[in-house]
Amino acid sequence: MKYLPDVTSLQFFSEKCTGCARCVEVCPHGVFIMDDKRARIIDRDMCMECGACARNCAFGAISVNAGVGCASAVINGMISGGEPSCDCSDTGGCC
Amino acid sequence: MEEIKPKKRIRLGDIKKSGCCGPGNTADSNGSQDNPKQPCCPGNRNKTVESSLPEVSRVSTELSRSDRFEHLRCRISAYRMRYTINPGLYAAGAPDNRSDVFVSANYKMSFDMLRSSLKGMNAWILVLDTKGINVWCAAGKGTFGTDELIKRIQDARLNQVVSHRRVIAPQLGGPGIAAHTVKERTGFRVHYGPVYAKDIKAYVEAGYIATKEMRTVRFTFLDRLVLTPMEINPAMKKYPLYALLVMIVFGLHTSGISFKNALAGGLPFLVLGLVSIFAGAFLTPLFIDSIPPRSFALKGWIAGMVSTLIFSRFTGVLEMNPALQAFTYLFFPLVSSYLALQFTGSTTFTNISGVRKELRFAMPVYISAVILSVALLALFKLRELGVI
């Protein structure tokens, strides 16, 4: 299952990669593979911007604007004028 | 907030030294607690040499009937908002200083999924305070996070409890935990276990190596099915208000309000309202992979339009005033579209950039459509009342 094409904010800076393979380990959609002792993105459109790869890259080789891909959170953010907030309250359907 | 605590609380030394409190001492996790004055293995407790270590609770790796009933309640209601356990260290089986340490959240469903996957194993479970939220969502919010993991490792004095220096975190905790920072500050290396707790045994047996399948999150028909009640619930809470408005529109006459007219005229729209909720919050999530566009707003609109077309035949909409027909085909598919878009919060593959892109287009459409729908109903009513 894939979501909208060409929207992800995922960026990979190959020159900073040390080949530790943490990104391959944490990505739940197999976006990264190891290729010649460095990581490489094989399918950007599978990225769900969870941010696990960037958080676990000790070398700053990955950046992504991570966030919960949840419409009600984004709408809450639009209304409050702040960041998307997923207030998973009693009635909230998300999480 | 209700705290659900497993039954037995024992000192670490008891477990290491005696092993007498075997897995038979099960916790049924129904919120009850043993009398704290009644110690487990009192004879051995006195011999404990490591009694300075914090107490841990021993939990069963079997789920009881009441656990399963509680899980069902979590799936269908707000019960899950207070389904928590105390953070801290727990023992599954009879772990010793070489046993693995698995990290979990204090949402009891997450904890139960983990402990029931440790059958036949002796392991420690380190529960983080995620405010009762599951691992993945809590990782996204940062409560299943680096600082919390470091704090729990230190509070439990894990470096004294185990002789090795590894903790196994669920892979989906990755968005919250910077493994290198945990290593720097505690000496413990974070190993990311498989996505699904059921694969833990295979992962450990393979020497802490997960296959690509174990590393990949899925979203099966069944996964989606269990999520639908909490998609339908919030929508149904708004339904009575909608029903009231429909009854007023169709019941209002120059001579007053007629309940008979309200029901006769409003019934098709009450039915179509339910149909649109069903299409957006149930059918779309279930058949998400069969409805062609990738946009959730469009998937929902298609499901809503098809359902509205089918049900408008049975509800007599085709013979109605053109304003009401226009209202029907404008309003109901967009209700389904809106509800389908909400499902992005529950999927395992949508991203926030995509949701923003959808909303930039969809929100103006929804808002204009609601204004136009109200105008169409007003037009119908004013004509009916002979005002225009």
PDB file of C-alpha atoms in Angstrom, chain A residues 17-55:
ATOM      1  CA  CYS A  17      26.689   7.976   6.181  1.00  0.00           C
ATOM      2  CA  THR A  18      29.061   5.688   8.057  1.00  0.00           C
ATOM      3  CA  GLY A  19      27.236   2.491   7.165  1.00  0.00           C
ATOM      4  CA  CYS A  20      26.029   1.644  10.680  1.00  0.00           C
ATOM      5  CA  ALA A  21      22.734   0.363   9.192  1.00  0.00           C
ATOM      6  CA  ARG A  22      20.568   1.733  11.994  1.00  0.00           C
ATOM      7  CA  CYS A  23      18.197   3.268   9.418  1.00  0.00           C
ATOM      8  CA  VAL A  24      17.745  -0.115   7.753  1.00  0.00           C
ATOM      9  CA  GLU A  25      17.031  -1.596  11.196  1.00  0.00           C
ATOM     10  CA  VAL A  26      14.381   0.927  12.303  1.00  0.00           C
ATOM     11  CA  CYS A  27      12.498   1.737   9.085  1.00  0.00           C
ATOM     12  CA  PRO A  28       9.173  -0.137   9.160  1.00  0.00           C
ATOM     13  CA  HIS A  29       8.740   0.171   5.388  1.00  0.00           C
ATOM     14  CA  GLY A  30      12.103  -0.930   4.070  1.00  0.00           C
ATOM     15  CA  VAL A  31      12.907   2.488   2.572  1.00  0.00           C
ATOM     16  CA  PHE A  32      16.650   1.975   3.102  1.00  0.00           C
ATOM     17  CA  ILE A  33      18.987  -0.834   2.096  1.00  0.00           C
ATOM     18  CA  MET A  34      22.722  -1.264   2.571  1.00  0.00           C
ATOM     19  CA  ASP A  35      24.652  -0.895  -0.636  1.00  0.00           C
ATOM     20  CA  ASP A  36      28.436  -1.019  -0.702  1.00  0.00           C
ATOM     21  CA  LYS A  37      28.807  -0.242   3.031  1.00  0.00           C
ATOM     22  CA  ARG A  38      26.487   2.754   2.862  1.00  0.00           C
ATOM     23  CA  ALA A  39      22.771   3.160   3.190  1.00  0.00           C
ATOM     24  CA  ARG A  40      20.706   3.955   0.122  1.00  0.00           C
ATOM     25  CA  ILE A  41      17.063   4.903  -0.352  1.00  0.00           C
ATOM     26  CA  ILE A  42      15.264   2.406  -2.546  1.00  0.00           C
ATOM     27  CA  ASP A  43      11.681   3.662  -2.382  1.00  0.00           C
ATOM     28  CA  ARG A  44      10.976   7.186  -1.163  1.00  0.00           C
ATOM     29  CA  ASP A  45       7.228   6.867  -1.666  1.00  0.00           C
ATOM     30  CA  MET A  46       7.081   4.181   1.024  1.00  0.00           C
ATOM     31  CA  CYS A  47       8.267   6.709   3.624  1.00  0.00           C
ATOM     32  CA  MET A  48       5.617   7.530   6.222  1.00  0.00           C
ATOM     33  CA  GLU A  49       7.728  10.237   7.894  1.00  0.00           C
ATOM     34  CA  CYS A  50       7.739   8.517  11.287  1.00  0.00           C
ATOM     35  CA  GLY A  51      11.238   9.903  11.854  1.00  0.00           C
ATOM     36  CA  ALA A  52      12.789   6.722  13.283  1.00  0.00           C
ATOM     37  CA  CYS A  53      15.697   6.784  10.804  1.00  0.00           C
ATOM     38  CA  ALA A  54      16.636  10.406  11.439  1.00  0.00           C
ATOM     39  CA  ARG A  55      16.286  10.028  15.219  1.00  0.00           C
TER      40      ARG A  55
END
